Amino acid sequence: MKRTITYIVITAFGLIASCKRDFLERDPYGVLDETDYFKTDGAGLKLVTGCYQPMQDGWGYTVNKVAIGDESVDNADAGGSDPGDRPQTTEVGRGRPLSSNPLLFETWSNRYRGIGRCNIALDALKREGSNLVENGAPLPSEALARYFAEIKFLRAWYYFDLITVFKEVPLLVAVEDPSTRKGKASIEELRNQLYIDLDEAIAEPNFPRSSELPDNETGRATKDAAYTLKARAALFFAGLMEQGKMEGDALGEYLIAKEMAGEVVNNGQLQLLPDFQDLFRGDYQVGPFSKECIFGVLRKFDPAFGLAGDPFAIMNVGRNNVGGWGGNTPTRDLAAAYDPADPRKMFTIISHNDIFKTSSGGEEIHNYRGYFNDYNLQQSRKAFVPQAYRQQNDLQRSNWQPYWIRYSEVLLIYAEAIIRTGGNHAEALNYLNEVRHRAYVTTSKVDEPAIYRLFATGLKAIDEATFASRYAIKTSDDILQAIKKERRFELALEGFRLYDLIRWGEYANTMKAFHQKYGFADKGRDASENSWPFPIPQIEIDRSNGVLVQNSNY
């Protein structure tokens, strides 16, 4: 017994000593602590890339953003297999969504995930920037400065998405303890922080202009994107100020929008593509790399790297033989708004019984009956990728991508800001008619991958003289009203319509009139001046232990 006990004690002692030295303090294989991670090659760029990740979330960002921006208003309906398929979008469209609405919660959680990633990245770069390595050498200070600017732009981008939906939300600009609970910041405080981030990004010499961006960096933010976002935000804040929904100087905001958009127009070295079709043909080989695309999320189906296509390109395409899931159905109202001579109508909306070529040379007749589209019988051309541009005819295997900032929007912002600030009407018309000239004169009158398009019927070549006499907006016209209409024609189904109706103070009247005229799915039934801002998700209020308070209109 004595030998046995001695053996156990010695063995136990040896085991304890061994564990303490060799096991308990041994670093796990394959795991780096934070300090060591920042010494690995490319760590800084990975941090920046992570800030874009929420925008790569096809459901939480792309589908969500267009659902909020277009399907909740008069441009499109929710669609889907049946009325119970996408009730969250239909509910927002009625004008009085519940605080439990999943679409609104998805917006909140996705954008705050982006903000959180930006805050973490900024904090890490401040602490560890001197340790960063790129291509085996210390990261140049110029690259680090660009990273800071890029991340600040993205944080402002996510915040502005939240502002357009909820108006006032918690403001987080640093890494917070998980137990921290914050109430809403005022709209004025959010505006100030948004401008601080954008101004610092714009002031950074190493933040490139869009014209300086090489093709292999397509999709990254640029100084022109920051200028445009500030102009876009200034128009929104000006509209709220005019309506008494926030404090401030509306004219001052319009002047900011004019200055920011003017910088892009006059010094950005950007231009419209001559043919609108090149943006939405379906190949995505021209538009994303053009001087018109200022900011987009580049997508590529590449299974070798685990890269899938954006689900937007199957969610918002016709069902039945077409193979999509039938979301985002353009309304009759949108179709009726277009001039029949405007080919953008054809490149925005596909009609029931339109025919496209198949990859084998056959015909694909689009059948939009038998699902929650029997009323409109239309789908988005901007979401559709014809078979010739897919792999194995799979709608999820394509290079479809969204355009979040196009140069045409900048021209329309500039034209509107000139008018709002009492500027020269002839100057504003130059920019407005530049957009219209591309549409009527230089855009194709034939949808190349199609065999038959209903909205191609009657399209004709329009020469310069005919454009000038019949289609160009004149100084005698209501120019501001023309700009409003042009924004709808140019940007339909790209997520802008709610933003415009709210800032113009036209949401309630537009949606009530829509309900009275159409009545489909009760869209607009409950719309009123108290519909917006939409309710903060109740789950977030519950998590805050009451620190976060619901919007007063809900």
Coordinates of C-alpha atoms in Angstrom, one line a residue:
M1 CA 0.0 0.0 0.0
K2 CA 2.9 2.3 0.9
R3 CA 4.5 1.8 -2.5
T4 CA 1.2 2.4 -4.3
I5 CA 0.5 5.7 -2.4
T6 CA 4.1 6.9 -3.1
Y7 CA 3.7 6.1 -6.8
I8 CA 0.4 8.0 -7.1
V9 CA 1.7 11.1 -5.3
I10 CA 4.8 11.3 -7.4
T11 CA 2.9 10.7 -10.6
A12 CA 0.3 13.3 -9.6
F13 CA 3.0 15.8 -8.8
G14 CA 4.7 15.2 -12.1
L15 CA 1.4 15.6 -13.9
I16 CA 0.6 18.9 -12.1
A17 CA 4.0 20.3 -12.9
S18 CA 3.7 19.2 -16.5
C19 CA 0.2 20.7 -16.9
K20 CA 1.3 24.0 -15.5
R21 CA 4.2 24.4 -17.8
D22 CA 3.2 22.5 -21.0
F23 CA -0.6 22.6 -21.2
L24 CA -2.2 25.2 -19.0
E25 CA -0.1 28.0 -20.4
R26 CA 0.3 26.8 -24.0
D27 CA -1.2 29.0 -26.6
P28 CA -3.9 27.2 -28.6
Y29 CA -2.9 26.1 -32.1
G30 CA -4.4 28.2 -34.9
V31 CA -5.5 31.0 -32.6
L32 CA -4.0 34.5 -32.5
D33 CA -4.4 37.1 -29.8
E34 CA -5.3 40.6 -31.0
T35 CA -1.8 42.0 -30.9
D36 CA -0.4 39.1 -33.0
Y37 CA -3.3 39.3 -35.4
F38 CA -2.5 42.9 -36.3
K39 CA 1.0 41.9 -37.2
T40 CA -0.3 39.4 -39.9
D41 CA -0.2 40.5 -43.5
G42 CA -3.3 42.3 -44.7
A43 CA -5.0 42.6 -41.3
G44 CA -5.9 46.2 -41.8
L45 CA -7.6 45.7 -45.1
K46 CA -9.5 42.7 -43.6
L47 CA -10.8 45.1 -41.0
V48 CA -12.0 47.5 -43.7
T49 CA -13.5 44.6 -45.7
G50 CA -15.5 43.6 -42.6
C51 CA -17.2 47.0 -42.5
Y52 CA -18.6 46.3 -45.9
Q53 CA -19.9 42.8 -44.9
P54 CA -23.4 43.9 -43.9
M55 CA -23.9 45.4 -47.3
Q56 CA -23.0 42.0 -48.8
D57 CA -26.0 40.5 -46.9
G58 CA -28.4 40.1 -49.8
W59 CA -31.4 39.5 -47.6
G60 CA -30.6 41.9 -44.7
Y61 CA -29.4 44.7 -47.0
T62 CA -30.1 44.5 -50.7
V63 CA -33.6 42.9 -50.6
N64 CA -34.4 44.9 -47.4
K65 CA -33.3 48.3 -48.7
V66 CA -35.4 48.1 -51.9
A67 CA -38.4 46.6 -49.9
I68 CA -38.3 49.6 -47.6
G69 CA -37.5 52.1 -50.3
D70 CA -39.9 51.0 -53.1
E71 CA -42.2 48.2 -52.0
S72 CA -43.5 50.2 -49.0
V73 CA -44.7 53.0 -51.3
D74 CA -46.2 53.4 -54.7
N75 CA -43.5 52.0 -56.9
A76 CA -43.9 48.3 -56.2
D77 CA -45.8 45.8 -54.1
A78 CA -44.3 43.0 -52.0
G79 CA -45.2 40.2 -54.3
G80 CA -44.3 36.6 -53.4
S81 CA -46.2 33.3 -53.6
D82 CA -49.3 34.5 -51.9
P83 CA -50.5 37.2 -49.4
G84 CA -48.9 35.4 -46.5
D85 CA -45.5 35.2 -48.2
R86 CA -44.1 38.7 -47.3
P87 CA -46.6 40.1 -44.8
Q88 CA -43.9 42.3 -43.2
T89 CA -43.5 44.3 -46.4
T90 CA -47.2 44.5 -47.0
E91 CA -47.7 45.8 -43.5
V92 CA -45.3 48.6 -43.9
G93 CA -47.0 49.5 -47.2
R94 CA -50.3 49.9 -45.4
G95 CA -48.8 52.8 -43.5
R96 CA -49.0 51.7 -39.9
P97 CA -46.6 48.9 -39.2
L98 CA -46.3 47.2 -35.8
S99 CA -43.2 47.6 -33.7
S100 CA -42.8 43.8 -34.1
N101 CA -42.5 44.2 -37.9
P102 CA -39.6 41.9 -39.1
L103 CA -38.7 44.1 -42.0
L104 CA -38.0 47.1 -39.7
F105 CA -36.1 44.9 -37.2
E106 CA -34.0 43.5 -40.1
T107 CA -33.1 47.1 -41.1
W108 CA -32.2 48.0 -37.5
S109 CA -30.1 45.0 -36.8
N110 CA -28.2 44.9 -40.2
R111 CA -27.3 48.6 -40.1
Y112 CA -26.2 48.5 -36.4
R113 CA -24.1 45.5 -37.3
G114 CA -22.4 47.7 -39.8
I115 CA -21.9 50.5 -37.4
G116 CA -20.5 48.2 -34.8
R117 CA -18.0 46.8 -37.3
C118 CA -16.9 50.3 -38.2
N119 CA -16.5 51.3 -34.5
I120 CA -14.4 48.2 -33.8
A121 CA -12.3 48.8 -36.9
L122 CA -11.6 52.5 -36.1
D123 CA -10.7 51.6 -32.6
A124 CA -8.3 48.8 -33.7
L125 CA -6.7 51.0 -36.4
K126 CA -6.0 53.8 -33.9
R127 CA -4.4 51.4 -31.4
E128 CA -2.6 49.0 -33.8
G129 CA -2.0 51.0 -37.0
S130 CA 1.8 51.1 -36.5
N131 CA 1.9 47.3 -36.4
L132 CA 0.0 46.7 -39.6
V133 CA 1.7 44.9 -42.4
E134 CA 0.8 44.7 -46.1
N135 CA 2.6 42.6 -48.7
G136 CA 5.3 41.8 -46.2
A137 CA 6.2 45.4 -45.4
P138 CA 4.8 48.0 -42.9
L139 CA 1.5 49.5 -44.0
P140 CA 2.1 52.9 -45.6
S141 CA 0.7 55.8 -43.7
E142 CA -1.2 56.8 -46.8
A143 CA -3.0 53.5 -46.9
L144 CA -3.9 53.7 -43.2
A145 CA -5.3 57.2 -43.7
R146 CA -7.4 55.9 -46.5
Y147 CA -8.8 53.1 -44.3
F148 CA -9.9 55.6 -41.7
A149 CA -11.7 57.7 -44.3
E150 CA -13.3 54.7 -45.9
I151 CA -14.7 53.4 -42.6
K152 CA -16.0 56.8 -41.6
F153 CA -17.9 57.0 -44.9
L154 CA -19.4 53.6 -44.2
R155 CA -20.5 54.5 -40.7
A156 CA -22.2 57.5 -42.0
W157 CA -23.8 55.4 -44.8
Y158 CA -25.3 53.0 -42.2
Y159 CA -26.6 55.8 -40.0
F160 CA -28.3 57.5 -42.9
D161 CA -30.2 54.3 -43.7
L162 CA -31.4 54.3 -40.2
I163 CA -32.4 58.0 -40.2
T164 CA -34.5 57.6 -43.3
V165 CA -36.5 54.8 -41.7
F166 CA -36.6 55.7 -37.9
K167 CA -35.5 59.4 -37.8
E168 CA -33.9 59.2 -34.3
V169 CA -31.8 56.3 -33.1
P170 CA -29.0 55.7 -30.6
L171 CA -25.7 57.2 -31.6
L172 CA -22.6 55.0 -31.1
V173 CA -19.3 56.2 -32.3
A174 CA -17.0 54.1 -30.1
V175 CA -16.7 50.5 -28.9
E176 CA -19.2 50.2 -26.0
D177 CA -19.4 47.7 -23.2
P178 CA -22.1 45.1 -24.1
S179 CA -24.0 46.1 -21.0
T180 CA -24.3 49.7 -22.2
R181 CA -27.9 50.9 -22.9
K182 CA -28.5 54.1 -24.9
G183 CA -31.5 56.2 -25.7
K184 CA -32.2 57.9 -28.9
A185 CA -30.0 60.8 -30.1
S186 CA -31.8 63.8 -31.6
I187 CA -32.0 64.1 -35.3
E188 CA -29.8 67.2 -35.0
E189 CA -27.1 65.2 -33.1
L190 CA -27.2 62.5 -35.8
R191 CA -26.9 65.1 -38.5
N192 CA -23.9 66.6 -36.9
Q193 CA -22.1 63.2 -36.5
L194 CA -23.0 62.2 -40.0
Y195 CA -21.4 65.4 -41.3
I196 CA -18.3 65.0 -39.1
D197 CA -17.7 61.5 -40.5
L198 CA -18.2 62.6 -44.1
D199 CA -16.2 65.9 -43.8
E200 CA -13.3 64.0 -42.3
A201 CA -13.5 61.4 -45.1
I202 CA -13.7 64.1 -47.8
A203 CA -10.8 66.1 -46.3
E204 CA -8.5 63.1 -46.4
P205 CA -6.1 63.5 -49.4
N206 CA -5.5 59.7 -49.6
F207 CA -9.2 59.0 -50.0
P208 CA -9.4 58.6 -53.8
R209 CA -11.8 60.1 -56.3
S210 CA -14.0 57.6 -58.3
S211 CA -12.0 58.4 -61.5
E212 CA -8.8 57.3 -59.7
L213 CA -10.1 53.9 -58.6
P214 CA -8.6 50.9 -60.6
D215 CA -10.9 48.2 -61.8
N216 CA -9.6 45.8 -59.2
E217 CA -10.9 48.1 -56.5
T218 CA -14.4 48.5 -57.9
G219 CA -17.0 48.6 -55.1
R220 CA -14.8 50.5 -52.6
A221 CA -16.0 53.8 -51.3
T222 CA -14.5 57.0 -52.7
K223 CA -14.5 60.7 -52.1
D224 CA -17.2 61.1 -54.7
A225 CA -19.4 58.7 -52.8
A226 CA -18.9 60.8 -49.7
Y227 CA -19.7 64.0 -51.5
T228 CA -22.9 62.4 -52.9
L229 CA -24.0 60.9 -49.5
K230 CA -23.6 64.3 -47.9
A231 CA -25.6 65.9 -50.7
R232 CA -28.3 63.3 -50.4
A233 CA -28.5 63.7 -46.6
A234 CA -28.6 67.5 -46.9
L235 CA -31.7 67.3 -49.2
F236 CA -33.4 65.0 -46.6
F237 CA -32.6 67.2 -43.6
A238 CA -33.7 70.3 -45.6
G239 CA -37.0 68.7 -46.3
L240 CA -37.5 67.8 -42.6
M241 CA -36.6 71.4 -41.6
E242 CA -39.1 72.8 -44.0
Q243 CA -41.8 70.5 -42.5
G244 CA -40.9 71.5 -38.9
K245 CA -39.7 67.9 -38.2
M246 CA -36.2 69.1 -37.1
E247 CA -34.4 72.2 -36.1
G248 CA -32.1 74.0 -38.6
D249 CA -31.8 76.2 -41.7
A250 CA -33.3 74.5 -44.7
L251 CA -31.7 76.9 -47.1
G252 CA -28.3 76.2 -45.6
E253 CA -28.9 72.5 -46.2
Y254 CA -29.8 73.0 -49.8
L255 CA -26.7 75.1 -50.2
I256 CA -24.7 72.1 -48.8
A257 CA -26.4 69.8 -51.3
K258 CA -25.6 72.2 -54.1
E259 CA -21.9 72.4 -53.1
M260 CA -21.4 68.7 -52.6
A261 CA -23.2 67.7 -55.8
G262 CA -21.5 70.5 -57.7
E263 CA -18.1 69.2 -56.6
V264 CA -18.9 65.8 -58.1
V265 CA -20.3 67.2 -61.3
N266 CA -17.6 69.8 -61.9
N267 CA -14.5 68.0 -60.7
G268 CA -15.3 64.3 -60.5
Q269 CA -14.6 63.5 -64.1
L270 CA -17.7 61.3 -64.2
Q271 CA -20.3 60.8 -66.9
L272 CA -23.4 59.0 -67.8
L273 CA -23.2 55.8 -69.9
P274 CA -24.8 56.7 -73.3
D275 CA -27.1 53.7 -73.1
F276 CA -29.3 53.1 -70.0
Q277 CA -29.4 49.4 -71.1
D278 CA -25.7 48.9 -70.2
L279 CA -26.6 49.3 -66.6
F280 CA -29.4 46.7 -66.5
R281 CA -28.9 44.3 -69.5
G282 CA -28.0 41.6 -67.0
D283 CA -24.3 40.9 -67.8
Y284 CA -23.0 43.5 -65.4
Q285 CA -19.8 43.8 -67.4
V286 CA -20.2 47.5 -68.3
G287 CA -22.2 49.4 -65.7
P288 CA -20.3 48.6 -62.5
F289 CA -17.0 49.6 -64.1
S290 CA -18.3 52.7 -65.8
K291 CA -17.9 56.3 -64.8
E292 CA -21.6 56.4 -64.0
C293 CA -21.3 53.9 -61.1
I294 CA -20.0 55.8 -58.0
F295 CA -20.9 53.2 -55.4
G296 CA -22.1 49.7 -55.7
V297 CA -21.6 46.3 -54.1
L298 CA -19.7 44.2 -56.6
R299 CA -21.0 40.6 -56.7
K300 CA -19.6 37.6 -58.5
F301 CA -20.8 34.0 -58.4
D302 CA -17.6 32.0 -57.7
P303 CA -18.1 28.8 -55.8
A304 CA -14.3 28.2 -55.6
F305 CA -14.2 31.1 -53.2
G306 CA -17.6 30.5 -51.6
L307 CA -19.0 33.5 -53.4
A308 CA -22.7 33.3 -54.2
G309 CA -24.9 35.6 -56.2
D310 CA -27.1 38.1 -54.5
P311 CA -30.6 36.6 -53.6
F312 CA -32.2 39.9 -54.8
A313 CA -31.8 38.4 -58.4
I314 CA -34.0 35.4 -57.6
M315 CA -36.3 37.0 -54.9
N316 CA -37.5 39.8 -57.2
V317 CA -37.9 37.8 -60.4
G318 CA -41.1 36.3 -61.8
R319 CA -42.2 32.8 -60.6
N320 CA -43.5 29.9 -62.6
N321 CA -41.3 29.0 -65.6
V322 CA -39.0 32.0 -65.0
G323 CA -37.8 30.4 -61.7
G324 CA -37.8 33.4 -59.4
W325 CA -39.8 34.0 -56.2
G326 CA -42.0 36.8 -57.4
G327 CA -41.1 39.7 -55.1
N328 CA -40.9 43.4 -55.8
T329 CA -43.8 43.7 -58.3
P330 CA -43.9 47.1 -60.0
T331 CA -47.2 48.8 -59.6
R332 CA -49.6 49.9 -62.3
D333 CA -49.1 53.4 -61.0
L334 CA -45.4 53.3 -61.8
A335 CA -45.9 51.9 -65.3
A336 CA -48.6 54.6 -66.0
A337 CA -46.3 57.4 -64.9
Y338 CA -43.8 56.9 -67.7
D339 CA -44.0 58.5 -71.1
P340 CA -44.5 55.7 -73.7
A341 CA -41.6 57.1 -75.6
D342 CA -39.2 56.7 -72.6
P343 CA -37.3 53.4 -73.0
R344 CA -36.4 53.4 -69.3
K345 CA -39.9 52.0 -68.8
M346 CA -38.9 48.9 -70.7
F347 CA -35.6 48.6 -68.8
T348 CA -37.4 49.0 -65.5
I349 CA -40.5 46.9 -65.8
I350 CA -41.2 43.5 -67.5
S351 CA -44.8 42.7 -68.4
H352 CA -46.7 39.4 -68.3
N353 CA -46.1 37.5 -71.6
D354 CA -42.9 39.3 -72.4
I355 CA -40.5 36.9 -74.1
F356 CA -36.8 36.5 -73.5
K357 CA -34.2 34.3 -75.2
T358 CA -33.1 31.2 -73.5
S359 CA -29.5 30.0 -73.4
S360 CA -30.3 27.3 -75.9
G361 CA -31.9 29.7 -78.4
G362 CA -35.5 29.0 -77.4
E363 CA -38.1 31.3 -75.9
E364 CA -38.9 32.0 -72.2
I365 CA -42.4 33.5 -72.0
H366 CA -42.8 35.2 -68.7
N367 CA -46.0 34.0 -67.0
Y368 CA -46.9 36.2 -64.0
R369 CA -50.2 34.6 -63.1
G370 CA -51.0 32.3 -60.2
Y371 CA -49.2 34.1 -57.4
F372 CA -49.4 37.5 -55.6
N373 CA -48.9 39.4 -58.8
D374 CA -52.2 38.8 -60.5
Y375 CA -53.1 42.5 -60.0
N376 CA -50.0 44.1 -61.4
L377 CA -48.7 41.3 -63.7
Q378 CA -45.3 43.0 -63.8
Q379 CA -41.7 42.3 -62.5
S380 CA -38.5 44.3 -62.2
R381 CA -36.2 44.3 -65.2
K382 CA -33.6 45.8 -63.0
A383 CA -33.6 42.6 -61.0
F384 CA -33.7 40.2 -63.9
V385 CA -30.7 38.4 -65.3
P386 CA -31.5 36.7 -68.7
Q387 CA -30.3 33.2 -69.1
A388 CA -27.3 34.1 -71.3
Y389 CA -25.7 35.9 -68.4
R390 CA -26.2 33.1 -65.8
Q391 CA -24.3 29.9 -65.0
Q392 CA -26.4 26.8 -65.7
N393 CA -29.5 29.0 -66.1
D394 CA -29.5 29.5 -62.3
L395 CA -30.8 32.9 -61.2
Q396 CA -28.5 32.7 -58.2
R397 CA -25.4 32.2 -60.3
S398 CA -24.9 35.6 -61.9
N399 CA -22.9 38.8 -61.4
W400 CA -26.0 40.9 -60.6
Q401 CA -25.2 43.8 -58.4
P402 CA -27.0 46.9 -57.0
Y403 CA -26.1 50.4 -57.8
W404 CA -26.3 52.5 -54.6
I405 CA -25.0 55.7 -56.1
R406 CA -25.2 56.5 -59.8
Y407 CA -24.0 59.7 -61.5
S408 CA -27.5 60.4 -62.8
E409 CA -28.7 60.8 -59.2
V410 CA -25.9 63.4 -58.6
L411 CA -27.1 65.4 -61.7
L412 CA -30.7 65.4 -60.4
I413 CA -29.5 66.4 -56.9
Y414 CA -27.5 69.3 -58.4
A415 CA -30.5 70.4 -60.5
E416 CA -32.9 70.3 -57.5
A417 CA -30.4 72.1 -55.2
I418 CA -29.9 74.9 -57.8
I419 CA -33.7 75.5 -57.9
R420 CA -34.1 75.2 -54.2
T421 CA -31.4 77.9 -53.6
G422 CA -32.8 80.3 -56.1
G423 CA -30.2 79.6 -58.7
N424 CA -30.3 79.9 -62.5
H425 CA -33.1 77.8 -63.9
A426 CA -31.3 77.4 -67.3
E427 CA -28.3 75.9 -65.4
A428 CA -30.5 73.5 -63.5
L429 CA -32.1 72.4 -66.8
N430 CA -28.8 71.5 -68.3
Y431 CA -28.3 68.8 -65.7
L432 CA -31.9 67.6 -65.7
N433 CA -32.0 67.4 -69.5
E434 CA -28.7 65.6 -69.5
V435 CA -30.4 62.7 -67.8
R436 CA -33.5 63.0 -70.0
H437 CA -31.4 63.2 -73.2
R438 CA -29.6 59.9 -72.4
A439 CA -33.0 58.3 -71.8
Y440 CA -34.8 59.5 -75.0
V441 CA -32.0 60.0 -77.5
T442 CA -29.1 57.6 -76.9
T443 CA -30.6 54.7 -75.0
S444 CA -31.4 51.6 -77.1
K445 CA -35.0 51.0 -78.1
V446 CA -34.5 47.2 -78.1
D447 CA -33.9 45.0 -75.1
E448 CA -31.1 42.9 -76.5
P449 CA -31.7 39.6 -74.6
A450 CA -35.5 39.8 -75.4
I451 CA -37.6 38.6 -78.2
Y452 CA -40.7 40.6 -77.4
R453 CA -41.2 43.4 -74.9
L454 CA -44.7 45.0 -74.5
F455 CA -43.1 48.4 -73.5
A456 CA -40.9 48.4 -76.6
T457 CA -44.1 48.9 -78.7
G458 CA -44.0 52.2 -80.4
L459 CA -40.5 53.2 -79.3
K460 CA -38.7 55.1 -82.0
A461 CA -35.4 56.8 -82.6
I462 CA -35.5 60.4 -81.4
D463 CA -33.3 63.0 -83.0
E464 CA -31.9 66.1 -81.4
A465 CA -34.5 68.4 -82.8
T466 CA -37.4 66.3 -81.7
F467 CA -35.9 65.9 -78.2
A468 CA -35.4 69.7 -77.9
S469 CA -39.0 70.4 -79.0
R470 CA -40.9 67.6 -77.3
Y471 CA -39.0 66.0 -74.5
A472 CA -36.6 68.5 -73.0
I473 CA -37.9 70.4 -70.0
K474 CA -38.2 74.2 -70.7
T475 CA -37.7 77.2 -68.4
S476 CA -41.5 77.8 -68.7
D477 CA -42.2 74.3 -67.2
D478 CA -42.6 73.6 -63.5
I479 CA -38.9 72.6 -63.1
L480 CA -39.1 71.3 -59.5
Q481 CA -42.1 69.1 -60.4
A482 CA -40.2 67.8 -63.4
I483 CA -37.2 66.9 -61.3
K484 CA -39.4 65.0 -58.9
K485 CA -40.9 63.0 -61.7
E486 CA -37.5 62.4 -63.3
R487 CA -36.1 61.0 -60.1
R488 CA -38.9 58.4 -60.1
F489 CA -38.4 57.5 -63.8
E490 CA -34.6 57.2 -63.5
L491 CA -34.2 55.6 -60.0
A492 CA -37.4 53.4 -59.8
L493 CA -36.9 50.1 -58.0
E494 CA -33.4 51.1 -56.7
G495 CA -34.6 52.1 -53.2
F496 CA -35.2 55.8 -53.4
R497 CA -38.9 56.4 -53.4
L498 CA -39.7 56.5 -49.7
Y499 CA -36.7 58.8 -49.1
D500 CA -38.1 61.2 -51.7
L501 CA -41.7 61.2 -50.5
I502 CA -40.7 61.8 -46.9
R503 CA -38.4 64.7 -47.6
W504 CA -40.9 66.3 -50.0
G505 CA -43.6 66.0 -47.4
E506 CA -45.7 64.0 -49.9
Y507 CA -45.8 60.5 -48.3
A508 CA -49.3 60.7 -46.7
N509 CA -51.1 62.3 -49.6
T510 CA -49.4 60.1 -52.2
M511 CA -50.2 56.9 -50.3
K512 CA -53.8 57.8 -49.5
A513 CA -54.4 58.7 -53.1
F514 CA -52.8 55.4 -54.2
H515 CA -55.1 53.4 -51.9
Q516 CA -58.2 55.3 -53.1
K517 CA -57.3 54.6 -56.7
Y518 CA -56.0 51.0 -56.5
G519 CA -56.8 49.5 -53.1
F520 CA -54.7 46.4 -53.8
A521 CA -53.5 44.7 -50.6
D522 CA -54.8 47.7 -48.7
K523 CA -51.6 49.6 -49.5
G524 CA -51.8 53.1 -48.2
R525 CA -54.9 52.4 -46.2
D526 CA -53.5 53.7 -42.9
A527 CA -51.1 56.2 -44.3
S528 CA -51.1 59.6 -42.5
E529 CA -48.8 62.3 -41.3
N530 CA -48.1 60.0 -38.3
S531 CA -46.9 57.0 -40.3
W532 CA -43.3 58.2 -40.4
P533 CA -40.9 57.8 -38.6
F534 CA -41.6 54.1 -38.5
P535 CA -41.6 52.4 -35.1
I536 CA -38.5 51.3 -33.3
P537 CA -38.4 47.5 -33.0
Q538 CA -40.0 46.5 -29.7
I539 CA -37.4 43.9 -29.1
E540 CA -34.7 46.7 -29.0
I541 CA -36.8 48.7 -26.5
D542 CA -37.1 45.6 -24.3
R543 CA -33.4 44.9 -24.5
S544 CA -32.6 48.5 -23.4
N545 CA -34.6 48.0 -20.1
G546 CA -36.7 51.1 -21.1
V547 CA -33.8 53.4 -21.8
L548 CA -34.7 53.4 -25.5
V549 CA -38.2 55.0 -26.0
Q550 CA -40.6 54.3 -28.8
N551 CA -41.2 57.1 -31.4
S552 CA -44.0 59.3 -30.1
N553 CA -46.2 58.7 -33.2
Y554 CA -46.5 55.0 -32.3

